Amino acid sequence: MNHFLKNCACVLVAATTVSASGLPEVDAPRLIPLDESLISLSLHVRADAKTGGDGSVAMPFRFVQQAIDAAQKAAEPARILVAPGVYRETLNIAGSEGDASPLLVIEATELGRVVISGSDVFSDWKPVVDHAGRFSHPWKLKLGWEKNPWPGLMPMDARGFRHELLFLDGKPSRQVFEEADLREGTYYVDEEGKRILLQIAEGQTPAKLNVDVSVRPANDRGDHSKLVRVFKRDNVVFRGLVIRHGRSLSVSAAFQILGSSNLLIEDCRVEWNSGRGLAIETTGGLQPTNVVIRRTHCDDNGFAGMGGGFHDGLIEDVTTNRNNWRGVMFGATGWAPCGWKLSGLDRVVIRRMQSIGNHASGGWFDDHIENVVLEDFVGMNNLRAGLSVEAVEGPLIVRNAFLAGNSVGFNLFDSRNVALVESLIVDNVVSQVKLAGSLPMDPGELKKVKPDWRRYRLSKRQVPTNIILSENRIGITAAFATPEVRLLEFAMRDHVFVMPDGTHPLQQTLATLTSAGAVYAHVDPETASLFPDLNGRAIDFDAWKQVSAQDDDARFDMEALQAARAEAEKKVGVSIDPYRAPDPIVPPSSTADELEL
């Protein structure tokens, strides 16, 4: 067991070791496995079943929700076995606070072949007169445009708040917002005209293509406000499901779990949803606890792959790749969109997680992060940071991370009690490790702020303290070396480096910083300015050692860093390739918010 994990009542966290010394102790998760041997009822679902089934093998239900309702009514431990197929429905599993909910398992009989889909097949297309390759289909929904949930904090063009999705033969098509902009492979939703228009290659017809159009959820309120929703219902297992094509709002998740505990999600895929993919969140003061997520992929979602927070949890072998393709269309690449953003974590272990190619940050810890260990994390080729750490009180230990090809590798701000150890941070195009802070807000001024989350967040303003950088390999190879790129960077979000009394805010950071055992690399280590002074100005390594009184045992070794780089790329199976532009689904925005970096 990690020597920094203590008081372990955890069943599912395997033993690991850390060679670095002086790390803070972290309380281990207290996980209780769900006992599936207690299941006494099996219900069966098959997409081609006739109506009127009773859930037996001979007469299965046609819809998964029918089986959920039957299991809830039976009030005994139940397993719902779902045969391969596409189930075009929304799922709702609800309980109430204090209920002793029996175990409910929803399981695909073949992993990855049961799809809960927010789309319907549109087949009745009519050609539009005088427009070759253009077709029209009736459109009944009229939800208008979502309002920006965070105006001023997440700048985004209003067009980013449409949520329709259209897929041709399983491949996403690009949405346009004026009929005049229709081009081959695009679509336009004309709510006033009650139609959706599709433009395809001249000579093709929709009848020869499989056209899936998202229509669920049809609203964002009520029981079926999400594609899959668990509300205040404990003791639930999801296994082997694919959840896709949800027409969810930007801040909503297609797969949302609220106020529920004792959860297991494994071997699932949450993909190609308009807003967020998976979210596990508190509601009404009910904090989810005892949560395990493993071998689950939250990829290609419009804003974020995964979010939320819980106590006593384990996340392992999860991916959050290529998310925020919708947000980046219109300038939203910070604040909320990312591969994953987790807050409200306590006693949680995350390991072997990957966040690659997101059109925002890869991973992001934000607020109320205590007793968390992140091991073997890969954050590569993301538009912004590989890993951001914001407003964290800790302890948080990041071990054996591989952060490469991002704007910033490790981006920490307004946080303390954080250790980054035994990690490889290489070839990020702005800086490898960035420590940023804010001046604490005057208490009198803080009281003038409306007492909501904004006041709370402003109360967390601080300069980084108690930061440990130990046994890391940090460098820039020749292909990525520019005069601007840094190994280590200091920043103040207030742009204040000297106080009226002549002190530096970051003196507190240096006074509590531990940086040791580093292997650095750069093509010009003798003269390059790769480190910061207290004013944020670039200085060379000798000056850094004098300013910081750190890194006496550090060395520059390009050969060692290149070997580690090659080994890490081979292990992940992805080459370091700094983010350039999103995939062809959408054009990149010419503007982007700068809140994070």
Coordinates of C-alpha atoms in Angstrom, one line a residue:
M1 CA 0.0 0.0 0.0
N2 CA 1.2 3.5 -0.7
H3 CA 3.0 4.8 2.3
F4 CA 1.1 8.1 1.9
L5 CA -2.2 6.2 2.2
K6 CA -3.4 5.8 5.8
N7 CA -6.4 4.4 7.7
C8 CA -7.1 2.1 4.8
A9 CA -10.5 0.3 4.9
C10 CA -10.3 0.1 1.1
V11 CA -11.0 -3.2 -0.6
L12 CA -10.3 -2.2 -4.2
V13 CA -7.1 -0.1 -4.2
A14 CA -4.1 -2.3 -5.1
A15 CA -0.7 -1.8 -3.5
T16 CA 1.8 0.6 -5.0
T17 CA 4.9 2.3 -3.8
V18 CA 6.5 5.7 -4.1
S19 CA 10.2 6.2 -3.8
A20 CA 10.0 10.0 -3.0
S21 CA 10.1 10.9 0.7
G22 CA 8.5 13.6 2.6
L23 CA 5.1 13.3 0.9
P24 CA 1.9 14.0 2.8
E25 CA -0.2 11.2 4.1
V26 CA -3.5 10.7 2.3
D27 CA -6.6 9.0 3.8
A28 CA -7.5 5.9 1.6
P29 CA -11.0 5.4 0.2
R30 CA -13.3 3.3 2.3
L31 CA -14.9 1.2 -0.5
I32 CA -17.6 -1.4 0.1
P33 CA -18.1 -3.8 -2.9
L34 CA -21.7 -4.3 -4.0
D35 CA -22.7 -7.9 -3.4
E36 CA -24.3 -9.2 -6.6
S37 CA -24.7 -12.7 -5.1
L38 CA -27.7 -11.2 -3.3
I39 CA -29.6 -10.8 -6.6
S40 CA -32.9 -12.8 -6.6
L41 CA -34.6 -11.5 -9.7
S42 CA -33.5 -11.5 -13.4
L43 CA -35.3 -9.5 -16.0
H44 CA -34.6 -9.7 -19.7
V45 CA -34.8 -7.0 -22.4
R46 CA -34.6 -7.4 -26.2
A47 CA -35.0 -4.6 -28.8
D48 CA -36.9 -6.8 -31.2
A49 CA -39.3 -8.2 -28.5
K50 CA -43.0 -7.9 -29.0
T51 CA -45.0 -5.6 -26.8
G52 CA -46.6 -7.1 -23.7
G53 CA -43.6 -9.0 -22.4
D54 CA -43.1 -9.8 -18.7
G55 CA -39.3 -9.7 -18.6
S56 CA -38.9 -13.5 -18.7
V57 CA -36.5 -15.2 -21.1
A58 CA -39.5 -16.3 -23.2
M59 CA -41.2 -12.9 -23.1
P60 CA -38.6 -10.2 -22.6
F61 CA -39.4 -6.6 -22.3
R62 CA -38.9 -4.4 -25.4
F63 CA -37.7 -1.4 -23.5
V64 CA -35.0 -1.1 -20.7
Q65 CA -37.2 1.4 -18.8
Q66 CA -39.9 -1.3 -18.5
A67 CA -37.5 -3.6 -16.8
I68 CA -36.3 -0.7 -14.5
D69 CA -39.9 0.0 -13.5
A70 CA -40.6 -3.7 -12.9
A71 CA -37.5 -4.0 -10.7
Q72 CA -38.3 -0.9 -8.7
K73 CA -41.8 -2.3 -8.1
A74 CA -40.5 -5.7 -7.1
A75 CA -38.3 -4.0 -4.4
E76 CA -35.8 -6.8 -4.4
P77 CA -32.2 -7.2 -5.7
A78 CA -32.5 -7.4 -9.5
R79 CA -30.4 -7.8 -12.6
I80 CA -31.6 -6.5 -15.9
L81 CA -30.0 -8.4 -18.8
V82 CA -30.1 -6.4 -22.0
A83 CA -29.6 -8.1 -25.3
P84 CA -27.6 -6.4 -28.1
G85 CA -29.4 -3.7 -29.9
V86 CA -30.1 0.1 -30.1
Y87 CA -32.6 1.2 -27.5
R88 CA -34.0 4.6 -28.5
E89 CA -35.4 5.7 -25.1
T90 CA -34.5 7.7 -22.0
L91 CA -33.8 5.9 -18.7
N92 CA -34.9 7.2 -15.3
I93 CA -34.0 5.5 -12.0
A94 CA -35.3 7.4 -9.1
G95 CA -35.5 7.0 -5.3
S96 CA -35.8 9.3 -2.4
E97 CA -33.6 10.3 0.5
G98 CA -33.3 7.6 3.1
D99 CA -34.6 4.8 0.9
A100 CA -33.0 1.4 1.5
S101 CA -32.8 0.7 -2.2
P102 CA -32.1 -2.9 -3.2
L103 CA -29.3 -3.6 -5.6
L104 CA -30.1 -2.9 -9.3
V105 CA -27.7 -4.1 -12.0
I106 CA -28.3 -3.0 -15.6
E107 CA -26.0 -5.2 -17.7
A108 CA -25.4 -5.8 -21.4
T109 CA -25.3 -9.4 -22.3
E110 CA -22.5 -8.5 -24.7
L111 CA -20.3 -5.7 -23.6
G112 CA -20.4 -2.6 -25.9
R113 CA -23.3 -3.9 -28.0
V114 CA -26.2 -2.3 -26.1
V115 CA -26.7 1.3 -27.1
I116 CA -29.0 3.7 -25.3
S117 CA -29.5 6.3 -28.0
G118 CA -30.8 9.8 -28.0
S119 CA -31.2 9.7 -31.8
D120 CA -33.9 8.4 -34.1
V121 CA -33.4 7.2 -37.7
F122 CA -34.9 9.9 -40.1
S123 CA -35.9 8.2 -43.3
D124 CA -38.7 10.3 -44.7
W125 CA -36.6 12.9 -46.5
K126 CA -38.0 15.0 -49.3
P127 CA -35.9 16.7 -51.9
V128 CA -35.9 20.6 -51.8
V129 CA -36.8 22.1 -55.1
D130 CA -34.0 23.9 -57.0
H131 CA -31.3 22.7 -54.5
A132 CA -29.5 19.7 -55.8
G133 CA -28.5 17.4 -52.9
R134 CA -30.7 19.2 -50.4
F135 CA -33.4 17.3 -48.5
S136 CA -36.0 18.3 -45.9
H137 CA -37.5 16.3 -43.0
P138 CA -40.2 17.5 -40.5
W139 CA -38.9 18.8 -37.2
K140 CA -41.2 19.0 -34.2
L141 CA -38.9 20.1 -31.4
K142 CA -38.7 23.8 -30.6
L143 CA -36.4 24.4 -27.6
G144 CA -34.7 27.6 -28.9
W145 CA -31.3 28.6 -27.8
E146 CA -29.8 27.8 -24.4
K147 CA -28.7 30.8 -22.4
N148 CA -25.0 31.0 -21.4
P149 CA -24.9 29.4 -17.9
W150 CA -21.8 31.3 -17.0
P151 CA -21.9 34.7 -18.8
G152 CA -18.6 36.6 -18.5
L153 CA -16.9 33.4 -17.3
M154 CA -17.3 31.2 -20.3
P155 CA -17.4 33.5 -23.3
M156 CA -19.0 31.7 -26.1
D157 CA -20.8 32.7 -29.3
A158 CA -24.5 32.0 -29.0
R159 CA -24.3 29.4 -31.8
G160 CA -22.6 27.1 -29.3
F161 CA -25.9 26.7 -27.5
R162 CA -27.6 24.7 -30.1
H163 CA -27.7 21.0 -29.3
E164 CA -28.9 19.0 -32.3
L165 CA -26.7 16.2 -33.7
L166 CA -26.9 14.5 -37.0
F167 CA -24.9 11.4 -38.1
L168 CA -24.5 10.0 -41.6
D169 CA -23.6 6.3 -41.5
G170 CA -22.4 6.8 -37.9
K171 CA -20.2 9.8 -38.7
P172 CA -21.0 13.2 -37.3
S173 CA -22.0 16.0 -39.6
R174 CA -21.5 19.7 -39.2
Q175 CA -24.3 22.0 -38.1
V176 CA -24.7 25.4 -39.7
F177 CA -27.0 28.2 -38.5
E178 CA -28.2 29.8 -41.7
E179 CA -29.8 28.0 -44.6
A180 CA -27.5 29.9 -46.9
D181 CA -24.5 28.2 -45.2
L182 CA -25.5 24.7 -46.2
R183 CA -22.7 22.8 -47.9
E184 CA -22.2 19.1 -48.6
G185 CA -22.2 17.1 -45.3
T186 CA -23.9 19.8 -43.3
Y187 CA -27.4 20.3 -41.8
Y188 CA -29.6 23.2 -40.6
V189 CA -32.4 23.2 -38.1
D190 CA -35.2 25.5 -39.1
E191 CA -37.4 25.6 -36.0
E192 CA -39.7 28.3 -37.4
G193 CA -40.3 26.3 -40.6
K194 CA -40.6 23.1 -38.6
R195 CA -38.0 21.3 -40.7
I196 CA -34.4 20.1 -40.7
L197 CA -32.4 20.4 -43.9
L198 CA -29.6 18.1 -44.9
Q199 CA -27.1 18.8 -47.7
I200 CA -25.4 15.8 -49.2
A201 CA -23.4 15.1 -52.4
E202 CA -25.3 15.6 -55.6
G203 CA -26.6 12.2 -56.8
Q204 CA -26.8 10.7 -53.3
T205 CA -30.1 10.2 -51.5
P206 CA -30.7 9.9 -47.7
A207 CA -32.4 6.6 -48.5
K208 CA -28.9 5.2 -49.2
L209 CA -27.5 6.6 -46.0
N210 CA -28.3 5.8 -42.3
V211 CA -29.3 9.2 -40.9
D212 CA -29.5 9.4 -37.1
V213 CA -30.7 12.7 -35.6
S214 CA -30.7 13.4 -31.9
V215 CA -34.1 14.1 -30.4
R216 CA -33.7 13.0 -26.8
P217 CA -33.9 14.4 -24.2
A218 CA -36.7 16.5 -25.5
N219 CA -36.4 19.0 -22.6
D220 CA -34.1 19.6 -19.7
R221 CA -36.7 19.3 -16.9
G222 CA -38.5 16.4 -15.3
D223 CA -37.8 12.7 -15.0
H224 CA -36.4 12.3 -18.5
S225 CA -34.3 15.5 -18.6
K226 CA -31.2 13.3 -19.4
L227 CA -30.6 10.4 -21.6
V228 CA -29.8 8.3 -18.5
R229 CA -30.7 9.7 -15.1
V230 CA -30.2 8.3 -11.6
F231 CA -31.8 10.5 -8.9
K232 CA -31.3 9.8 -5.2
R233 CA -31.2 6.1 -5.9
D234 CA -28.4 4.1 -4.2
N235 CA -27.0 0.7 -5.1
V236 CA -26.9 0.7 -8.9
V237 CA -24.5 -1.0 -11.3
F238 CA -24.1 -0.2 -15.0
R239 CA -22.1 -2.6 -17.0
G240 CA -21.3 -2.7 -20.7
L241 CA -23.7 0.0 -22.0
V242 CA -23.1 2.6 -24.7
I243 CA -24.8 5.9 -24.1
R244 CA -24.6 8.2 -27.1
H245 CA -26.3 10.9 -29.2
G246 CA -27.9 12.7 -26.1
R247 CA -29.3 16.1 -27.0
S248 CA -28.2 17.6 -23.7
L249 CA -27.4 21.1 -22.7
S250 CA -23.8 22.3 -22.3
V251 CA -23.8 22.0 -18.5
S252 CA -25.9 18.9 -18.5
A253 CA -24.7 15.4 -18.9
A254 CA -26.3 12.7 -21.1
F255 CA -25.5 10.2 -18.2
Q256 CA -26.2 12.0 -15.0
I257 CA -26.2 10.6 -11.4
L258 CA -27.5 12.9 -8.7
G259 CA -27.4 12.4 -4.9
S260 CA -26.8 8.7 -5.3
S261 CA -24.3 6.4 -3.6
N262 CA -22.9 2.8 -3.8
L263 CA -22.4 3.0 -7.6
L264 CA -20.4 0.8 -10.0
I265 CA -19.9 1.9 -13.6
E266 CA -17.8 -0.4 -15.7
D267 CA -17.1 -1.3 -19.3
C268 CA -19.3 1.5 -20.6
R269 CA -18.9 4.1 -23.3
V270 CA -20.4 7.6 -23.0
E271 CA -19.8 9.2 -26.4
W272 CA -21.0 11.7 -29.0
N273 CA -23.3 13.6 -26.7
S274 CA -24.0 17.2 -27.3
G275 CA -23.1 18.5 -23.8
R276 CA -21.2 16.6 -21.1
G277 CA -20.9 12.9 -21.1
L278 CA -20.9 11.5 -17.5
A279 CA -21.6 13.4 -14.3
I280 CA -21.9 12.2 -10.7
E281 CA -23.0 15.1 -8.5
T282 CA -24.4 16.2 -5.2
T283 CA -28.0 17.4 -5.0
G284 CA -30.0 18.6 -2.0
G285 CA -27.0 18.0 0.2
L286 CA -26.8 14.3 -0.8
Q287 CA -23.1 13.7 -1.5
P288 CA -22.4 10.5 -3.6
T289 CA -20.2 8.1 -1.8
N290 CA -18.7 4.7 -2.5
V291 CA -18.3 5.1 -6.3
V292 CA -16.2 3.0 -8.6
I293 CA -15.8 3.8 -12.3
R294 CA -13.6 1.5 -14.3
R295 CA -12.8 0.6 -18.0
T296 CA -15.2 3.4 -19.1
H297 CA -14.7 5.7 -22.1
C298 CA -16.1 9.2 -22.0
D299 CA -14.9 10.4 -25.4
D300 CA -16.0 12.8 -28.2
N301 CA -18.6 14.7 -26.2
G302 CA -19.6 18.3 -27.1
F303 CA -18.3 20.0 -24.0
A304 CA -16.7 17.7 -21.3
G305 CA -16.2 14.0 -21.0
M306 CA -16.7 13.5 -17.3
G307 CA -17.5 15.7 -14.2
G308 CA -18.8 15.9 -10.7
G309 CA -17.5 14.7 -7.4
F310 CA -17.9 12.1 -4.6
H311 CA -16.4 10.7 -1.5
D312 CA -14.7 7.3 -1.2
G313 CA -14.1 6.4 -4.8
L314 CA -12.0 4.7 -7.3
I315 CA -11.5 5.6 -11.0
E316 CA -9.3 3.4 -13.1
D317 CA -8.6 2.7 -16.8
V318 CA -10.9 5.5 -17.9
T319 CA -10.5 7.7 -21.0
T320 CA -11.8 11.2 -21.7
N321 CA -10.5 12.0 -25.2
R322 CA -11.4 14.5 -27.9
N323 CA -14.0 16.3 -25.9
N324 CA -15.3 19.9 -26.3
W325 CA -15.6 19.8 -30.1
R326 CA -18.7 22.0 -29.7
G327 CA -17.3 24.4 -27.2
V328 CA -14.2 25.1 -29.3
M329 CA -16.4 26.0 -32.2
F330 CA -17.3 29.2 -30.5
G331 CA -14.6 30.2 -28.1
A332 CA -15.3 28.2 -24.9
T333 CA -12.1 26.3 -24.0
G334 CA -11.6 27.1 -20.4
W335 CA -13.8 27.3 -17.2
A336 CA -16.0 24.3 -17.7
P337 CA -15.2 22.4 -21.0
C338 CA -12.4 19.8 -20.7
G339 CA -11.7 16.1 -20.8
W340 CA -12.7 15.8 -17.1
K341 CA -13.3 18.3 -14.3
L342 CA -13.7 16.9 -10.8
S343 CA -14.5 18.7 -7.6
G344 CA -15.7 17.7 -4.1
L345 CA -13.5 14.7 -4.0
D346 CA -12.4 13.1 -0.7
R347 CA -10.6 9.8 -0.3
V348 CA -10.4 9.0 -4.0
V349 CA -7.8 7.2 -6.0
I350 CA -7.6 7.7 -9.8
R351 CA -5.2 5.6 -11.8
R352 CA -4.4 4.8 -15.4
M353 CA -6.6 7.5 -16.8
Q354 CA -6.1 9.1 -20.2
S355 CA -7.1 12.5 -21.5
I356 CA -5.8 13.0 -25.1
G357 CA -6.6 15.4 -27.8
N358 CA -9.3 17.4 -25.9
H359 CA -10.2 20.8 -27.4
A360 CA -9.6 22.3 -23.9
S361 CA -7.7 21.0 -20.9
G362 CA -7.2 17.3 -20.4
G363 CA -7.9 16.9 -16.7
W364 CA -8.9 19.4 -14.0
F365 CA -9.2 19.3 -10.3
D366 CA -11.2 22.2 -8.9
D367 CA -12.0 22.9 -5.3
H368 CA -12.7 20.6 -2.3
I369 CA -10.0 18.1 -3.4
E370 CA -8.8 16.3 -0.3
N371 CA -7.0 12.9 0.2
V372 CA -6.8 12.3 -3.6
V373 CA -4.1 10.3 -5.4
L374 CA -3.8 10.5 -9.2
E375 CA -1.4 7.8 -10.6
D376 CA -0.3 7.0 -14.1
F377 CA -2.3 9.8 -15.7
V378 CA -1.8 10.6 -19.4
G379 CA -2.6 14.2 -20.5
M380 CA -1.4 14.6 -24.0
N381 CA -2.0 16.9 -27.0
N382 CA -4.7 19.0 -25.4
L383 CA -5.5 22.5 -26.4
R384 CA -4.8 23.8 -22.9
A385 CA -3.2 22.2 -19.9
G386 CA -2.5 18.5 -19.6
L387 CA -3.6 18.7 -15.9
S388 CA -4.9 21.7 -14.1
V389 CA -5.1 22.0 -10.3
E390 CA -7.3 24.9 -9.1
A391 CA -8.3 26.0 -5.6
V392 CA -7.2 22.8 -4.1
E393 CA -6.6 22.5 -0.4
G394 CA -5.1 19.0 -0.6
P395 CA -3.5 16.8 0.2
L396 CA -3.3 15.8 -3.5
I397 CA -0.6 13.6 -4.9
V398 CA 0.1 13.3 -8.6
R399 CA 2.4 10.4 -9.3
N400 CA 3.9 9.1 -12.6
A401 CA 1.9 11.4 -14.8
F402 CA 2.8 11.8 -18.5
L403 CA 2.0 15.4 -19.6
A404 CA 3.1 16.2 -23.1
G405 CA 2.1 18.2 -26.2
N406 CA -0.2 20.6 -24.3
S407 CA 0.0 24.3 -23.9
V408 CA 1.1 23.8 -20.3
G409 CA 1.9 20.4 -18.8
F410 CA 1.1 20.9 -15.1
N411 CA -0.9 24.0 -14.4
L412 CA -1.5 24.8 -10.7
F413 CA -3.2 27.9 -9.4
D414 CA -4.7 29.1 -6.1
S415 CA -3.7 25.7 -4.5
R416 CA -1.7 24.3 -1.7
N417 CA -0.6 20.9 -0.3
V418 CA 0.0 19.4 -3.7
A419 CA 2.8 17.0 -4.7
L420 CA 3.9 16.2 -8.2
V421 CA 6.3 13.2 -8.2
E422 CA 8.0 10.8 -10.5
S423 CA 6.3 12.4 -13.5
L424 CA 7.4 13.1 -17.1
I425 CA 6.5 16.6 -18.4
V426 CA 7.9 17.2 -21.8
D427 CA 7.4 19.3 -25.0
N428 CA 4.5 21.4 -23.8
V429 CA 4.5 24.5 -26.0
V430 CA 4.2 27.3 -23.3
S431 CA 5.6 25.9 -20.1
Q432 CA 6.1 22.5 -18.5
V433 CA 5.1 23.4 -15.0
K434 CA 3.3 26.5 -14.1
L435 CA 2.5 27.7 -10.5
A436 CA 0.1 30.6 -10.4
G437 CA -1.7 32.5 -7.7
S438 CA -4.0 35.3 -6.8
L439 CA -3.9 37.9 -4.1
P440 CA -6.3 37.1 -1.3
M441 CA -9.4 39.3 -1.5
D442 CA -9.9 42.0 1.1
P443 CA -12.6 40.7 3.6
G444 CA -14.5 43.9 3.4
E445 CA -14.6 43.7 -0.4
L446 CA -15.5 40.0 -0.3
K447 CA -18.6 40.8 1.8
K448 CA -19.9 43.0 -0.9
V449 CA -20.0 40.1 -3.3
K450 CA -23.4 38.2 -3.6
P451 CA -23.2 35.2 -1.2
D452 CA -23.2 32.5 -3.8
W453 CA -20.5 30.4 -5.4
R454 CA -18.7 33.5 -6.7
R455 CA -18.0 34.7 -3.2
Y456 CA -16.9 31.3 -2.2
R457 CA -14.5 31.0 -5.1
L458 CA -13.1 34.5 -4.5
S459 CA -12.5 33.4 -0.9
K460 CA -10.1 30.7 -2.2
R461 CA -7.7 33.2 -3.8
Q462 CA -4.2 32.5 -2.6
V463 CA -0.6 32.0 -3.8
P464 CA 0.6 28.4 -4.1
T465 CA 2.1 27.0 -0.9
N466 CA 3.4 23.6 0.3
I467 CA 4.1 22.4 -3.2
I468 CA 6.4 19.4 -3.7
L469 CA 8.1 18.7 -7.0
S470 CA 10.1 15.5 -6.5
E471 CA 11.9 13.1 -8.9
N472 CA 10.3 14.5 -12.0
R473 CA 11.7 14.6 -15.6
I474 CA 11.0 17.9 -17.1
G475 CA 12.3 19.1 -20.5
I476 CA 12.0 20.4 -24.0
T477 CA 13.5 18.6 -27.0
A478 CA 15.0 20.4 -30.0
A479 CA 11.8 20.2 -32.1
F480 CA 9.9 22.2 -29.4
A481 CA 12.5 24.6 -28.1
T482 CA 11.6 28.2 -28.7
P483 CA 12.9 31.3 -26.9
E484 CA 9.5 31.6 -25.1
V485 CA 9.0 28.1 -23.8
R486 CA 9.8 27.5 -20.1
L487 CA 10.6 24.5 -17.9
L488 CA 9.1 26.2 -14.8
E489 CA 6.9 29.4 -14.7
F490 CA 5.5 31.6 -12.0
A491 CA 2.5 33.8 -12.5
M492 CA 0.1 36.0 -10.6
R493 CA -3.4 36.2 -12.0
D494 CA -3.6 39.7 -10.6
H495 CA -0.4 40.7 -12.5
V496 CA 1.0 41.9 -9.1
F497 CA 4.5 40.7 -8.3
V498 CA 5.6 43.4 -5.9
M499 CA 3.4 44.5 -3.0
P500 CA 3.3 48.1 -1.7
D501 CA 5.6 47.1 1.2
G502 CA 8.2 45.7 -1.3
T503 CA 7.5 42.0 -0.6
H504 CA 6.7 39.6 -3.4
P505 CA 3.5 37.5 -3.1
L506 CA 5.4 34.5 -4.5
Q507 CA 8.0 34.6 -1.6
Q508 CA 5.5 32.5 0.3
T509 CA 5.5 30.0 -2.6
L510 CA 9.3 29.7 -2.5
A511 CA 9.4 29.5 1.2
T512 CA 7.3 26.4 1.2
L513 CA 8.4 24.9 -2.1
T514 CA 10.3 21.6 -2.3
S515 CA 11.9 20.9 -5.6
A516 CA 14.4 18.0 -5.7
G517 CA 15.6 15.0 -7.7
A518 CA 14.7 16.6 -11.0
V519 CA 16.1 15.6 -14.4
Y520 CA 15.9 18.6 -16.7
A521 CA 16.6 18.8 -20.4
H522 CA 17.0 21.5 -23.0
V523 CA 19.1 21.9 -26.1
D524 CA 20.9 24.9 -24.6
P525 CA 21.0 24.3 -20.9
E526 CA 24.0 26.6 -20.3
T527 CA 22.5 29.9 -21.4
A528 CA 18.7 29.4 -21.9
S529 CA 16.3 31.2 -19.6
L530 CA 14.0 28.5 -18.4
F531 CA 13.1 29.3 -14.9
P532 CA 11.3 32.2 -13.1
D533 CA 12.4 34.8 -10.6
L534 CA 9.9 36.3 -8.2
N535 CA 8.8 38.8 -10.8
G536 CA 7.9 36.1 -13.3
R537 CA 10.9 37.0 -15.5
A538 CA 12.9 34.2 -17.1
I539 CA 16.3 33.4 -15.6
D540 CA 18.8 30.6 -16.1
F541 CA 19.3 27.6 -14.0
D542 CA 22.1 29.0 -11.8
A543 CA 20.1 32.1 -11.0
W544 CA 17.1 29.9 -10.3
K545 CA 19.0 27.9 -7.7
Q546 CA 20.1 31.1 -6.0
V547 CA 16.6 32.6 -6.0
S548 CA 14.9 29.5 -4.9
A549 CA 17.5 27.6 -2.8
Q550 CA 16.1 24.5 -4.5
D551 CA 17.2 21.9 -7.1
D552 CA 20.8 21.5 -5.8
D553 CA 20.7 17.8 -6.8
A554 CA 19.0 18.4 -10.2
R555 CA 20.8 17.7 -13.4
F556 CA 20.4 18.3 -17.1
D557 CA 20.3 15.1 -19.2
M558 CA 18.8 15.2 -22.6
E559 CA 19.6 11.6 -23.4
A560 CA 17.7 10.4 -20.3
L561 CA 14.7 12.6 -21.1
Q562 CA 14.5 11.4 -24.7
A563 CA 14.6 7.8 -23.6
A564 CA 11.8 8.4 -21.1
R565 CA 9.8 10.3 -23.8
A566 CA 10.1 7.4 -26.3
E567 CA 9.2 4.8 -23.7
A568 CA 6.1 6.8 -22.7
E569 CA 4.9 7.3 -26.2
K570 CA 5.4 3.6 -27.0
K571 CA 3.4 2.6 -23.9
V572 CA 0.5 5.0 -24.6
G573 CA 0.6 4.3 -28.4
V574 CA 0.2 8.0 -29.2
S575 CA 2.9 10.3 -30.4
I576 CA 3.4 13.8 -28.9
D577 CA 1.7 16.1 -31.3
P578 CA 0.8 19.5 -29.9
Y579 CA -2.7 20.6 -30.4
R580 CA -3.3 22.4 -33.7
A581 CA -7.0 22.5 -34.6
P582 CA -10.1 20.4 -34.0
D583 CA -11.2 17.6 -36.3
P584 CA -13.2 18.4 -39.4
I585 CA -16.5 18.3 -37.6
V586 CA -16.3 22.0 -36.8
P587 CA -14.0 25.0 -37.6
P588 CA -12.1 26.4 -34.7
S589 CA -13.1 29.8 -33.3
S590 CA -10.9 32.8 -33.9
T591 CA -11.3 33.8 -30.3
A592 CA -11.0 31.9 -27.0
D593 CA -11.3 32.8 -23.4
E594 CA -8.1 33.1 -21.4
L595 CA -9.4 32.4 -17.9
E596 CA -7.3 29.3 -17.3
L597 CA -3.9 30.2 -18.7

